[in-house]
Structure formats: structure tokens, C-alpha cells
Coordinates of C-alpha atoms in Angstrom, one line a residue:
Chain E
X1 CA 111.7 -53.6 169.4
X2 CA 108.5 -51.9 168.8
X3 CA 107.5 -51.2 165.0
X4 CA 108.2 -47.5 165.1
X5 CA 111.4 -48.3 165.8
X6 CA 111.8 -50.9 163.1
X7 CA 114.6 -50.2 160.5
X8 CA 114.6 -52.2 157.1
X9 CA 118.0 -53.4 155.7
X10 CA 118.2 -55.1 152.2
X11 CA 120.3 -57.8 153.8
X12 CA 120.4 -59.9 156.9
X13 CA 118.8 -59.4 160.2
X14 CA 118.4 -56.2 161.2
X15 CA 120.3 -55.5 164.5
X16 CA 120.7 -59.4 165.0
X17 CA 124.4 -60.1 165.6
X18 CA 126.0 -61.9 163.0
X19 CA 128.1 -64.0 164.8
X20 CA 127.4 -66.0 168.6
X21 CA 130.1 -67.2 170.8
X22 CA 130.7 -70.9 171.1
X23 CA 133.4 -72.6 173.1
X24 CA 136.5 -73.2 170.8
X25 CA 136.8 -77.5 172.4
X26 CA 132.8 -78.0 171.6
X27 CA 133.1 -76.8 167.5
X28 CA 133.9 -79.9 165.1
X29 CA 134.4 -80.5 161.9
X30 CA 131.4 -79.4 159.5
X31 CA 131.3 -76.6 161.9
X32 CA 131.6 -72.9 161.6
X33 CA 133.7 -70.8 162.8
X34 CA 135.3 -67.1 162.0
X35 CA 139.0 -66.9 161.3
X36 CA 140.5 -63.1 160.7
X37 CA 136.7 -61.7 160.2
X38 CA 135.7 -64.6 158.0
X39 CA 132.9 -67.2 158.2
X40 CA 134.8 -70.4 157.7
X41 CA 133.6 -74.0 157.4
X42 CA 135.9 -76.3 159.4
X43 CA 137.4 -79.3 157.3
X44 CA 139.9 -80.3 160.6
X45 CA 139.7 -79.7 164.2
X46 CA 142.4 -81.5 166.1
X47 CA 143.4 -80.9 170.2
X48 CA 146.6 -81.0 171.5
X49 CA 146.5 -81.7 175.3
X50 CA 147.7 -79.6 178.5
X51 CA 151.2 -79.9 178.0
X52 CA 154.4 -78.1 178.1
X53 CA 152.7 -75.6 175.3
X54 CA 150.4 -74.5 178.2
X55 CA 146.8 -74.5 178.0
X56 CA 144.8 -77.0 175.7
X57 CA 144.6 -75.5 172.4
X58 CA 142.2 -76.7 169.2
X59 CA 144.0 -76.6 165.6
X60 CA 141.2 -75.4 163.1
X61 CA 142.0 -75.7 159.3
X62 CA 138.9 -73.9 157.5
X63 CA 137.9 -72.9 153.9
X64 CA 136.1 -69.6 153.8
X65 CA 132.8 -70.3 152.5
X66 CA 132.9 -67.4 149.9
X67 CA 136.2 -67.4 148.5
X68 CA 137.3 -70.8 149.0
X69 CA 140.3 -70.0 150.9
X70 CA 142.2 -72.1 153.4
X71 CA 142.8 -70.3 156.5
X72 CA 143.9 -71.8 159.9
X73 CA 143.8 -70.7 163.7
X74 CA 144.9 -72.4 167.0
X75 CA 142.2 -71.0 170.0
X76 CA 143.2 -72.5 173.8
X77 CA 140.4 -74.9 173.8
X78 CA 138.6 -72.9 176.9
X79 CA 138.2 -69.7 175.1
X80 CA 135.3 -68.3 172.9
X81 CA 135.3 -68.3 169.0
X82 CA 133.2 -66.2 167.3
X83 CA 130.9 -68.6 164.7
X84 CA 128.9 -67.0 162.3
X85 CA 124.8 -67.8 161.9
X86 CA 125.0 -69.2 158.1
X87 CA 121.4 -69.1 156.2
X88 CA 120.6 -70.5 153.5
X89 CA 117.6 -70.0 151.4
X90 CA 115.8 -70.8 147.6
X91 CA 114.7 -67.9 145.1
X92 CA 113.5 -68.7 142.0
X93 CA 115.4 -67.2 139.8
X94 CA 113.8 -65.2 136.8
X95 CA 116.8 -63.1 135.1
X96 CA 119.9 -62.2 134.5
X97 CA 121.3 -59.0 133.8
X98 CA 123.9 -57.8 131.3
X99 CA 125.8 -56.5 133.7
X100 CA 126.3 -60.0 135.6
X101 CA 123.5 -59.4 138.6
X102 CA 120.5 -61.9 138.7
X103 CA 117.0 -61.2 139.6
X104 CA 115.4 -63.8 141.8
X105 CA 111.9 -64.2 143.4
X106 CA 111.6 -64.0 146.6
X107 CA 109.1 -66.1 148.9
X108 CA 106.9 -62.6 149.4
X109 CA 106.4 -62.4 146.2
X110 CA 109.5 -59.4 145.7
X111 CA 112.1 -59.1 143.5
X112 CA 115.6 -59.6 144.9
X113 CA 118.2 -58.0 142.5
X114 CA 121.9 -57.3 144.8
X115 CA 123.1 -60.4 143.7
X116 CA 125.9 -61.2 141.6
X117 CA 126.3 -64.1 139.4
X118 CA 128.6 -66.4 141.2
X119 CA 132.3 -66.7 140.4
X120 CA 132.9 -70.6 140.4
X121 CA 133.2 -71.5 137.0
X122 CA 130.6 -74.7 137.1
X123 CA 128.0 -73.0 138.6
X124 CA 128.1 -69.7 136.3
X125 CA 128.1 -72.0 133.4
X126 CA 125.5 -74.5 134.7
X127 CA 123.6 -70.7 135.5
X128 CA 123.9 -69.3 132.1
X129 CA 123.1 -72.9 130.3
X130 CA 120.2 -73.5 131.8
X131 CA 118.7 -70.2 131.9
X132 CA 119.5 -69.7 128.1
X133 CA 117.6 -72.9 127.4
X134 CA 114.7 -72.0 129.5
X135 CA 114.8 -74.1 132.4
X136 CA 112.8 -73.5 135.6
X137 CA 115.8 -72.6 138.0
X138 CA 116.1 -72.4 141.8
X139 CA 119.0 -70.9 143.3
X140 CA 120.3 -71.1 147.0
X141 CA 121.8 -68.4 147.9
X142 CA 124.1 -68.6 151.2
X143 CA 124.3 -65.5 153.6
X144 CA 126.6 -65.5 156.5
X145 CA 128.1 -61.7 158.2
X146 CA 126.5 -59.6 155.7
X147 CA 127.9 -61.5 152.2
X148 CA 125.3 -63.7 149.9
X149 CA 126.2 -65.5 147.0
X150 CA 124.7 -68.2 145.0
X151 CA 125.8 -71.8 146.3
X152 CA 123.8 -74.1 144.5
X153 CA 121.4 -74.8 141.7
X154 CA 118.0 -77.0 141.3
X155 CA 116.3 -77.7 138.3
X156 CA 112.8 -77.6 139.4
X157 CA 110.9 -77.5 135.8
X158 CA 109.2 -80.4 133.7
X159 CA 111.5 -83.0 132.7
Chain A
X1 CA 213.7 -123.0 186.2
X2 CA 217.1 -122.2 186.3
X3 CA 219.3 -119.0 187.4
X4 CA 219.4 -117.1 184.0
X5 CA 216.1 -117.5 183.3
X6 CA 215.0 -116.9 187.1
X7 CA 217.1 -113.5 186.5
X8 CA 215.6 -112.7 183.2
X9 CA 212.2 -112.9 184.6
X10 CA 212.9 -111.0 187.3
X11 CA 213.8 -107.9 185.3
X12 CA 210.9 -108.2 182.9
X13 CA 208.3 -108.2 186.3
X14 CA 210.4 -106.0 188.4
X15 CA 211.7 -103.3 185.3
X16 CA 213.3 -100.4 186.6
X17 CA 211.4 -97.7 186.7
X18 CA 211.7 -93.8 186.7
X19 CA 211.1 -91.8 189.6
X20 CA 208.3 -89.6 189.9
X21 CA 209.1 -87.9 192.8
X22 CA 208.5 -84.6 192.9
X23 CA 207.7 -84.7 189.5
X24 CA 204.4 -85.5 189.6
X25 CA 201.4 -85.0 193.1
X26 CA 201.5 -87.9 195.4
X27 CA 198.2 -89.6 195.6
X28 CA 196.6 -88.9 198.9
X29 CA 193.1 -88.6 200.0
X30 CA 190.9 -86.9 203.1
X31 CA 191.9 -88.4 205.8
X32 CA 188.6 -88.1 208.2
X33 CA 191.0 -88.1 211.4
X34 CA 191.3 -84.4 211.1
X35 CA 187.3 -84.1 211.7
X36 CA 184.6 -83.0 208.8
X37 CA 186.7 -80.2 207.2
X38 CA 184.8 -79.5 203.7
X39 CA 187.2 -77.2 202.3
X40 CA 190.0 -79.3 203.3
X41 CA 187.9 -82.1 201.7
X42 CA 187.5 -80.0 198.1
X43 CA 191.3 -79.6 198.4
X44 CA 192.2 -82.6 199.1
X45 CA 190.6 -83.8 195.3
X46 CA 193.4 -82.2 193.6
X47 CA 195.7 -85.8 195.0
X48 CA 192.8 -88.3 195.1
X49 CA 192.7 -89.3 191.5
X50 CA 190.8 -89.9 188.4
X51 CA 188.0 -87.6 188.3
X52 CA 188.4 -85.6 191.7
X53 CA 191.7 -84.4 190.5
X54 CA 190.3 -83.6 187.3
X55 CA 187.7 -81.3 189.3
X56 CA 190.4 -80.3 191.3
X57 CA 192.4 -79.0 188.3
X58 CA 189.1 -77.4 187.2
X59 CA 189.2 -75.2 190.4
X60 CA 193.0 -74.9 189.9
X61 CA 192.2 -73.1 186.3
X62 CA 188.8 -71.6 187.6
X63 CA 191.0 -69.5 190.3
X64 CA 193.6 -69.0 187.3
X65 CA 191.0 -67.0 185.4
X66 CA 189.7 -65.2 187.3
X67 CA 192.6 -63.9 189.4
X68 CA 194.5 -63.3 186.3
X69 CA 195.3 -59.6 185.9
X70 CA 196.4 -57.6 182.3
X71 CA 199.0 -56.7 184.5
X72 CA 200.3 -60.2 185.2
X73 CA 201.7 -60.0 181.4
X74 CA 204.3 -58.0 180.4
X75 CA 203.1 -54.7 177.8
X76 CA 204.6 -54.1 174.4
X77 CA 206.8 -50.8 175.0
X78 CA 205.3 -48.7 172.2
X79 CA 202.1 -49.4 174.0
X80 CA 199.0 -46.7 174.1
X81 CA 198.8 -44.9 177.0
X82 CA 195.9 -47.0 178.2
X83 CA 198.1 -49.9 178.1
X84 CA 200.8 -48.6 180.3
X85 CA 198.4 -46.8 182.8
X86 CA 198.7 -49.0 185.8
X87 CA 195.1 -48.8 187.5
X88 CA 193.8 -49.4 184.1
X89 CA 195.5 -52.3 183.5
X90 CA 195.3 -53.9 186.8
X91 CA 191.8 -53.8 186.3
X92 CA 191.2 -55.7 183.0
X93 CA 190.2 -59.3 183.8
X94 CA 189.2 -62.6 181.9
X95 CA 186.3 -62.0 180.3
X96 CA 184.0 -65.4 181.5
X97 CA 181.6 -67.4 179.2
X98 CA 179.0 -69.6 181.4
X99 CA 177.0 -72.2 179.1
X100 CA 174.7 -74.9 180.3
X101 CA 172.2 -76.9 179.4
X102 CA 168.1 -76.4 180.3
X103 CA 167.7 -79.7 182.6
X104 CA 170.3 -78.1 185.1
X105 CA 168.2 -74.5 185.2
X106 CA 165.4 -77.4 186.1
X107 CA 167.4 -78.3 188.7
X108 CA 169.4 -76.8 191.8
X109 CA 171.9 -75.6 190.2
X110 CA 169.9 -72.6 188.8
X111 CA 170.5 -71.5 192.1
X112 CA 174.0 -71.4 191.8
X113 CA 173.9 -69.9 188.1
X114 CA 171.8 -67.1 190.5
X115 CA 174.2 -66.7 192.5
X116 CA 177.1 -65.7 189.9
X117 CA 174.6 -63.3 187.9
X118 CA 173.8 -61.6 190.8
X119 CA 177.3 -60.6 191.8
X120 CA 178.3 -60.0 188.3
X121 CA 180.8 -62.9 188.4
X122 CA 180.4 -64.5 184.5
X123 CA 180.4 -61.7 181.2
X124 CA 177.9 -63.8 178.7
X125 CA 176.1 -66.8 178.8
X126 CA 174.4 -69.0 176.6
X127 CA 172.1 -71.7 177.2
X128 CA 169.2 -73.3 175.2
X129 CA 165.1 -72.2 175.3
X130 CA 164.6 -74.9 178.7
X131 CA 167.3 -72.7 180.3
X132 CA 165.1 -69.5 180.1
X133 CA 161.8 -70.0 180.6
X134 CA 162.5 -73.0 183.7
X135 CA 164.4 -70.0 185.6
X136 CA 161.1 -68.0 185.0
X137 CA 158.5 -70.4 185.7
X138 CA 160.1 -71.3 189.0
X139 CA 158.9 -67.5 190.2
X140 CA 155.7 -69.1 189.2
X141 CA 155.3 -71.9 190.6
X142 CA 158.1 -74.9 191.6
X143 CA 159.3 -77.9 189.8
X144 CA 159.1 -81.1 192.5
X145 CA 161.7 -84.0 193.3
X146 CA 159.7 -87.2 191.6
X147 CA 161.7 -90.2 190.5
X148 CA 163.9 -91.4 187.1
X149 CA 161.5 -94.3 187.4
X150 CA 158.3 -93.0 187.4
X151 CA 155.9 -94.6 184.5
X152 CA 155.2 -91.9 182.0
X153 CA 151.4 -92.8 180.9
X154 CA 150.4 -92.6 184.7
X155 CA 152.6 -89.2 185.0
X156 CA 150.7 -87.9 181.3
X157 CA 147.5 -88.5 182.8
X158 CA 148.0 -87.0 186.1
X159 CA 149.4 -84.3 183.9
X160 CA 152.8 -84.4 184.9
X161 CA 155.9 -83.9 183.2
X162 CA 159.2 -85.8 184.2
X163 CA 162.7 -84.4 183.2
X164 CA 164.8 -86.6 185.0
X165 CA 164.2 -87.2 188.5
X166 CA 162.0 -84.0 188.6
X167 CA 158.5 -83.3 188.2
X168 CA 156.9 -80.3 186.6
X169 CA 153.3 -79.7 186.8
X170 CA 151.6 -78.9 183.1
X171 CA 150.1 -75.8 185.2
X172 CA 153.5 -74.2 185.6
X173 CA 153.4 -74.0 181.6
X174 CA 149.5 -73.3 181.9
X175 CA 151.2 -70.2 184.1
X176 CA 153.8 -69.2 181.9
X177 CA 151.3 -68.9 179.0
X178 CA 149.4 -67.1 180.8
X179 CA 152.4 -64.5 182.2
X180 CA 154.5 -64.8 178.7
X181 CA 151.4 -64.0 176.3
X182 CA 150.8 -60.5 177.4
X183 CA 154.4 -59.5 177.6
X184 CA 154.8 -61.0 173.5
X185 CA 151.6 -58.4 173.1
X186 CA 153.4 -55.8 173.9
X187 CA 156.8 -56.5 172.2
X188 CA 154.7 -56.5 169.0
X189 CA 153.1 -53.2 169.5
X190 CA 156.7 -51.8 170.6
X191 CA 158.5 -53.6 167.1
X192 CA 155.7 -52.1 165.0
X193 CA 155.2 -48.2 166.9
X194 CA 158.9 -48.3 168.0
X195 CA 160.5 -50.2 165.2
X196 CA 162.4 -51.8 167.8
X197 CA 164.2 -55.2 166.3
X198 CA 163.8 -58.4 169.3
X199 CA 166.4 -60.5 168.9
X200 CA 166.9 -63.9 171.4
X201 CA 169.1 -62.0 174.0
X202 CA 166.9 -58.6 174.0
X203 CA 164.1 -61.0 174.1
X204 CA 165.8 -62.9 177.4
X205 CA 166.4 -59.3 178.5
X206 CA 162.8 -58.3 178.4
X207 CA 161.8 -61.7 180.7
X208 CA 164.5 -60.9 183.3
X209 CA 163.0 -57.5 183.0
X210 CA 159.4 -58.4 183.6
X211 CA 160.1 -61.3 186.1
X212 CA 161.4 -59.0 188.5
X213 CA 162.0 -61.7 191.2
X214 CA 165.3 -61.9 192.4
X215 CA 165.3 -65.8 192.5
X216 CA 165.9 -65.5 189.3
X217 CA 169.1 -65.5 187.4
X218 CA 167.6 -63.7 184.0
X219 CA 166.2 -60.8 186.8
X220 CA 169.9 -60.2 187.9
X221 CA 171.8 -60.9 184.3
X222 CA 169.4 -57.9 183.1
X223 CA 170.2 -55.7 185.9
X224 CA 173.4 -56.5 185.5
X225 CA 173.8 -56.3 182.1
X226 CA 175.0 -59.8 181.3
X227 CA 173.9 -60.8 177.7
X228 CA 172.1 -64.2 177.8
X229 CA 172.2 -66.0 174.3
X230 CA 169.8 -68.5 173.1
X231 CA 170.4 -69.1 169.5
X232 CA 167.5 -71.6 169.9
X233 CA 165.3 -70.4 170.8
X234 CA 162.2 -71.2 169.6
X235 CA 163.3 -75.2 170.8
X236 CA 161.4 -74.8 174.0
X237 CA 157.9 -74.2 175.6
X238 CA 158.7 -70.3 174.7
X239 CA 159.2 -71.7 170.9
X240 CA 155.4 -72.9 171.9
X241 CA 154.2 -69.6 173.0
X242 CA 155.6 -67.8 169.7
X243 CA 153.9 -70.6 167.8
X244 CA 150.5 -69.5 169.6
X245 CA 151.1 -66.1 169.5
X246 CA 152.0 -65.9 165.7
X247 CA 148.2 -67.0 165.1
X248 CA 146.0 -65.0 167.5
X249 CA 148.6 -61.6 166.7
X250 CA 150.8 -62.5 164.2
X251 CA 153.9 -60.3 162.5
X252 CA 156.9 -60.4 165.8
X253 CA 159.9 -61.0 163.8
X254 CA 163.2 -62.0 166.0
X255 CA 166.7 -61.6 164.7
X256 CA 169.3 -64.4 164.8
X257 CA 171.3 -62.0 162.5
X258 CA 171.6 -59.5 164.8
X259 CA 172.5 -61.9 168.1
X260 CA 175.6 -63.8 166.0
X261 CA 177.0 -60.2 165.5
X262 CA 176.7 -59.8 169.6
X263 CA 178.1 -63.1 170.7
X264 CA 180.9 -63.4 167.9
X265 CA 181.5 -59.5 169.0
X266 CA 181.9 -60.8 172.6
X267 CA 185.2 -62.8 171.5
X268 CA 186.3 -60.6 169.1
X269 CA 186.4 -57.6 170.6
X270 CA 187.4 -59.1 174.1
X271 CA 191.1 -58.3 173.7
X272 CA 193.1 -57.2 175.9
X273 CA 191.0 -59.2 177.6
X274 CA 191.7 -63.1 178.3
X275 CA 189.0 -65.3 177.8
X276 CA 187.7 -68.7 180.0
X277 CA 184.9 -70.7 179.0
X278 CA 183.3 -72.7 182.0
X279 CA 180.7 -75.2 179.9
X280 CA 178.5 -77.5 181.8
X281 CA 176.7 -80.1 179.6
X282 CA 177.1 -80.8 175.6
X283 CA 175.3 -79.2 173.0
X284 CA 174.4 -75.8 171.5
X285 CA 175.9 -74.1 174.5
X286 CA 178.8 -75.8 174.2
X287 CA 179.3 -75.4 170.6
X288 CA 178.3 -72.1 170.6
X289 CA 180.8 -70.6 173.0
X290 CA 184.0 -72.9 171.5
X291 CA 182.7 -71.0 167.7
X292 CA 182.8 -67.6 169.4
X293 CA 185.7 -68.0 171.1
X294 CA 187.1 -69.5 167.4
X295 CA 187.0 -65.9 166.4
X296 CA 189.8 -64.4 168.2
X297 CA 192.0 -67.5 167.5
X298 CA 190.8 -69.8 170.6
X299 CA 190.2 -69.2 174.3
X300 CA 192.7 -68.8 177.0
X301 CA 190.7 -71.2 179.5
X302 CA 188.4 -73.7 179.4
X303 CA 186.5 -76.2 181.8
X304 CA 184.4 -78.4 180.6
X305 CA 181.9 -80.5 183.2
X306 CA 179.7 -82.9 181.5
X307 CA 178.8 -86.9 180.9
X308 CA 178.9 -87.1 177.3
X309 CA 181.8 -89.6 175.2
X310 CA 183.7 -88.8 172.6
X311 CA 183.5 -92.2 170.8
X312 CA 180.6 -91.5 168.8
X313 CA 182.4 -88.2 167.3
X314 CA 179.8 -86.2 168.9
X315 CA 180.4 -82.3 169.6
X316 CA 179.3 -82.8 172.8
X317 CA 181.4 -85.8 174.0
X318 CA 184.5 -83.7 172.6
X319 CA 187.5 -83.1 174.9
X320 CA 189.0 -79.9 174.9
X321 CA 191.8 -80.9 172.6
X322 CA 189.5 -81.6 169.7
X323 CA 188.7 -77.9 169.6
X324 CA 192.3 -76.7 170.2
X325 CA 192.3 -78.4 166.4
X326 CA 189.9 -76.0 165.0
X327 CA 191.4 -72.6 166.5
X328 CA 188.9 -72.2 169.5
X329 CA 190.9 -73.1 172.6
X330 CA 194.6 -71.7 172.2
X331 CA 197.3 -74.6 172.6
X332 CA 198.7 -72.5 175.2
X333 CA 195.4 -72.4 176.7
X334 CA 195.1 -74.6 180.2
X335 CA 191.8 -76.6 179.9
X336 CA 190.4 -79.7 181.1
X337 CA 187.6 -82.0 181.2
X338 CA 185.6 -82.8 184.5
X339 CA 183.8 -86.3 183.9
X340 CA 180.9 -85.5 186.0
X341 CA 177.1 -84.5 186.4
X342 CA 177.8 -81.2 187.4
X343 CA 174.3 -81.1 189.3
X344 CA 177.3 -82.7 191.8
X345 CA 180.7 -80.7 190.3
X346 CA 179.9 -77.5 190.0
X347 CA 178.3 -76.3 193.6
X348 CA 181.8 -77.6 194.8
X349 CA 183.5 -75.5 192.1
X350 CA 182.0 -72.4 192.8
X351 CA 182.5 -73.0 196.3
X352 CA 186.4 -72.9 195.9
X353 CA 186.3 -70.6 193.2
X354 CA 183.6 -67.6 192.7
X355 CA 182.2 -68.4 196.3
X356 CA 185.2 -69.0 198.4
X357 CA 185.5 -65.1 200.7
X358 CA 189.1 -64.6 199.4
X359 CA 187.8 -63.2 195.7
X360 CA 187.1 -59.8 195.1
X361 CA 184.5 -59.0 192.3
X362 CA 184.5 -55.5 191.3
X363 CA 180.7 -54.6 191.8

């Protein structure tokens, strides 16, 4: 792509698919995969043979890495899955909003302010405590098929 | 010993007996003199004994039904109209229910089974999942002659699949996937644009529809419009494909509901009909034709051809008695039990009985 043609996009990769085929027998467990449109971490993979079922086929149970849901899928083991590109990546973060957003530094030197405060209880709390007592915080936020969302926390200031 | 008690043991060895004489069949077998006759061989079962007559009576009662005639009984007076027509009533028959079990649609005898759907010879059948989809993965691919004593971690590894002394190649279900998967596509798109309801029979349907091969028997019970039933169905390598299917497009629904109201129907609404059930095997089928037939107060026929015992109080291993005891074979009904693989007994049935040139079959 030349620059002229260059389009910005607040969120992932601009034009860059989201997802790459992968051979449903080659992804394990700790792998990703997408299930009904969502990018899914894979807790159990198990095969079941060539058999009277027909064709090889892999079991996936998976939790989708935003909402924490179990979801489950049986692909012949032959065919292509669809497995999202997950990124992860630190912001310092420097504020957070009435309104439940956080503002976060980026590496560039931007702000980054889409972001909601997560949902999982621990985190928001661990979130909220530290901030309110002043601690240097680093966030990771993971991004996977156009959602982001805070996964982690590091205290990164003076003990 | 002396001469009373010489006499006395005389008459206890030697006790007068009563004559059977033209009472009951002289015992007589084939006698090969008169050449290689094979009807005059099936005939001659009826006097050779144990279970040869048995198989004999089978074709005996086999003949029965279907040559019987509403006409051959005698009408109430006050009779409709219908009743007392006489081309109408010399053309209500028995109405025939067929059951059998999957391994013999593995083996020849789907051949056979072919044969009687093609010339619209049985009314309803019922059989269990093995007995749909082996019919239609024949016009796949075949099923081989291998050996009861083949060792099954060498046959798993070679990826073969023994059932009995046959072999089928995991391919042929690798084929059927591939042929069934599509079809289960577009049933879904027809029960959710269509709202058409798939029960197991308009599911069977469908196959016989979309084989259209006329080796086999679900091709010609569809044209012919002979219901197939398969209660259970999902107990089968179709169960398997529905299993698949449900994750990649889920939502087909399939109505038992629907298919109990057809079969029970079947019996019910028979009369003036007869009824004859000719059951090969144990089992669903078996079970499921007897309950059906329960509804209109027991069948007028029944042959039963299969291996199983009735010492362990099994369904299967019943005799036909047991179920004149709950209502679903009348105790006027003529009935017997051929103990036999009928991979062997029923070819030579339905060659003195459906197959033999001197029956007519309305088309």
C-alpha cells in the first residue's frame, strides 16, 4: 500500500485480516481458535479417529477470551479453522474517567481513551485501588477481531 | 425274573400308544433319487422336522397372508356399500409389516429386502439406524466378505470395521459423510423457509429420494411409497452425522412424536385389513411392530426368524405366545417361530412365498 492510500483506524491493523486459517488436527490446547465469530482460547482438544462417524474430527472446548464463555465445536480434523491473531500490549495507564473509560499512554507518546474499565470484578477493583492510592500502573490490554479489553495489571512504581 | 413280572415290564417298555396317523405329517425328508429339485427340496421341509418344518410352517403362514382376500370372510349384512361391493373387497389384502435388524442390510439379504420394496410386496417397515444408512452406503462403495475371526487391533489400524464375518472400509463412512452432510444442509434450510417438520421416516424418505440407485431398497420404498420407521435413529453412523451436523449448522429438529402417530396409525387404521408381521432378528424392530400391532387388539399373522432365547426374559428371545399375552398377536392368530439365521431362512422363504411366479401383486 502506498501512503496516499493509507487509511488510519483507531483499532487494529488496518486492512490486515483478523483471523488466518490453520488446519483444525495441527491447533492444541493453549491455542486459538474462533468458534461462532469468537476468538476462543482452547482449554481441550481431543481426536476421535476415522471411524464409523466418517472423517477424523477434533473436539475443541474453548473459553472466549472476552466474556469468559465456554463454547465448543467439532471441525473434521482436515479442514480449516479460522484462528484469530491475539495482541497484546502495555499502556501506562494515567486516568480514569467518571464515566468508567480509562486513559492510557501509549508508546508514541498518545493518549489512548476507547477503553472501558474491565468487567471482572478483581481486576476493576485491583484498577480502582491502586489508582486511588497513587500507584504507577501498567495495564495490558488484549486485542483480538476488533475487541480490546484490559487483561492484566503491573505495578511498575517504587516499592 | 419270573412271568408276572416279565409281563409287567413289558407293558411299562412297550405302553400302548395312540395313533397318529393321519393325525399328524409323517416325517419324511428329500429324497436326492429324484435328482436336484430345489422347490421340491423347500417343500419337502414342511415333513423333515425340528426347525425345517418350523420354516416350512413359516412359508405355510407367509402364503396364508398374503393370499388371503376380505372376501375369504363372510360380511356383516347391514354392511356399507363398500363392504358388499365385490371388486372392492376382493381387493383388500393383509396389510404386511417387514422388521429386521441393521447387520442383515449389511449383508445379502438387503438384496432380498430390495427385492420386495421394489414390487411393492410389504406395507411398512421398521428397522434400526444400521439398516438405513448400510443400504445407502452400498451405492457408495461395497462392504467385503472378511472373517468372524479376524483380530480387531490389526483390522482398527488397517482401518477396517468388522460386523460379523464382513468388512467395511472406514472410507465408506468417510463417503457417506461426505454424500449425507449436504443433503442435512438442505433439510435445515427447508425446516426453517418451509417449516417443514423431518421426522425419522420423512427423513428415510428423503435418503431413498436422493440415493436414487435402484440397488437400493430405501430408493424403491420411496417410490413406492412404503413408510420405513426408525424410531432410533440417531443409534447409528447417521446419529453421527446429526451429531456433526448440529455443531457446524445447528437447529434440525426431528419428530418422534409425529412418527409414533404414523406407525401406531398403520395398525389402527388397517381394518378391514388383516395384518401379518414377518420379523427377522430381535430388538427395536421387533418390539416395535408387536406394540403397533397391540393397537388394534393383536396381529392376524406373525413369523418370527431369529437366534435369540427366551430364557433370559429378553423381548427378543420371546416366542410368539408371550405377545399373544399382551394383546399384540390375536390368539386366533397363526404364528410361529423359525430358529434360524435368516441370512439362511429367509432367501428360501421369499422364494416359496413373495418370489415363487404363482403370486400376483397388484402393481
Amino acid at each position: 500500500m502506498s501512503d496516499e492510500e493509507h487509511h488510519f483506524e483507531s483499532k487494529a491493523d488496518a486492512g490486515a485480516s483478523k483471523t488466518y486459517p490453520q488446519q483444525a488436527g495441527t491447533i492444541r490446547k493453549n491455542g486459538y481458535i474462533v468458534i461462532k465469530g469468537r476468538p476462543c482460547k482452547v482449554v481441550e482438544v481431543s481426536t476421535s479417529k476415522t471411524g464409523k462417524h466418517g472423517h477424523a474430527k477434533c473436539h475443541f472446548v474453548a473459553i472466549d477470551i472476552f466474556t469468559a464463555k465456554k463454547l465448543e465445536d467439532i471441525v473434521p480434523s482436515s479442514h480449516n479453522c479460522d484462528v484469530p491473531h491475539v495482541n497484546r500490549t502495555d499502556y501506562q495507564l494515567i486516568d480514569i474517567s467518571e464515566d468508567g473509560f480509562v486513559s492510557l499512554l501509549t508508546d508514541s507518546g498518545d493518549t489512548k481513551d476507547d477503553l472501558r474499565l474491565p468487567t471482572d470484578e478483581n481486576l476493576l477493583k485491583q484498577i480502582k485501588d491502586g489508582f486511588a492510592d497513587g500507584k504507577d500502573l501498567v495495564v495490558s490490554v488484549m486485542s483480538a477481531m476488533g475487541e480490546e479489553q484490559i487483561c492484566a495489571l503491573k505495578d511498575i512504581g517504587p516499592k | 425274573m419270573d412271568e408276572i413280572g416279565l409281563k409287567a415290564a413289558h407293558s411299562a417298555v412297550f405302553k400302548d400308544s395312540d395313533s397318529l396317523e393321519g393325525i399328524c405329517t409323517r416325517i419324511e425328508g428329500y429324497d436326492f433319487n429324484q435328482g436336484v429339485n430345489y422347490s421340491g427340496l423347500l417343500k419337502s421341509m414342511l415333513s423333515t422336522g425340528f426347525q425345517a418344518s418350523n420354516l416350512g410352517e413359516a412359508i405355510e403362514i407367509v402364503n396364508n397372508m398374503i393370499n388371503w382376500r376380505l372376501s375369504d370372510e363372510t360380511i356383516a349384512e347391514n354392511g356399507s356399500e363398500k363392504e358388499n361391493d365385490p371388486t372392492y373387497i376382493e381387493s383388500v389384502r393383509t396389510k404386511v409389516f417387514l422388521g429386521f435388524t441393521s447387520n442383515l442390510i449389511s449383508s445379502g439379504i438387503r438384496e432380498t429386502v430390495r427385492y420386495l420394496t421394489e414390487h411393492r410386496m410389504v406395507d411398512v417397515i421398521v428397522t434400526t439406524t444400521g439398516g438405513i444408512e448400510e443400504d445407502l452406503i452400498k451405492c457408495l462403495s461395497p462392504t467385503y466378505k472378511g472373517d468372524f475371526s479376524l483380530p480387531g487391533a490389526e483390522l482398527r489400524s488397517r482401518g477396517l470395521n468388522r460386523i460379523g464375518n464382513l468388512l467395511v472400509p472406514n472410507d465408506n463412512y468417510c463417503r457417506f459423510e461426505d454424500w449425507i452432510i449436504p443433503i442435512l444442509d438442505q433439510m435445515l434450510k427447508e425446516q426453517l423457509e418451509e417449516n417443514v417438520l423431518w421426522t425419522p421416516s420423512k427423513l428415510i424418505a428423503r435418503l431413498g429420494r436422493e440415493i436414487n440407485n435402484d440397488s437400493s431398497y430405501l430408493y424403491w420404498a420411496f417410490k413406492n411409497k412404503i413408510p420405513v420407521f426408525c424410531p432410533g435413529l440417531t443409534d447409528g453412523s447417521l446419529g453421527d452425522m446429526l451429531y456433526f451436523h448440529s455443531f457446524r449448522s445447528p437447529g434440525l429438529i426431528i419428530d418422534l412424536v409425529q412418527d409414533v402417530r404414523a406407525m401406531n396409525s398403520e395398525a389402527v387404521l388397517a381394518s378391514p385389513r388383516r395384518t401379518g408381521m414377518i420379523i427377522l432378528g430381535g430388538g427395536l424392530p421387533k418390539h416395535h411392530i408387536c406394540n403397533a400391532n397391540m393397537m388394534r387388539n393383536g396381529a392376524d399373522y406373525a413369523v418370527y426368524i431369529n437366534t435369540a432365547q427366551e430364557y433370559d426374559g429378553s423381548d427378543s428371545g420371546a416366542r410368539p405366545d408371550e405377545a399373544v399375552s399382551w394383546g399384540k398377536i390375536r390368539d386366533s392368530a397363526r404364528t410361529v417361530k423359525v430358529h434360524c439365521d435368516a441370512t439362511i431362512a429367509f432367501p428360501l422363504l421369499v422364494a416359496e412365498t413373495f418370489a415363487s411366479g404363482s403370486k400376483k401383486f397388484s402393481a
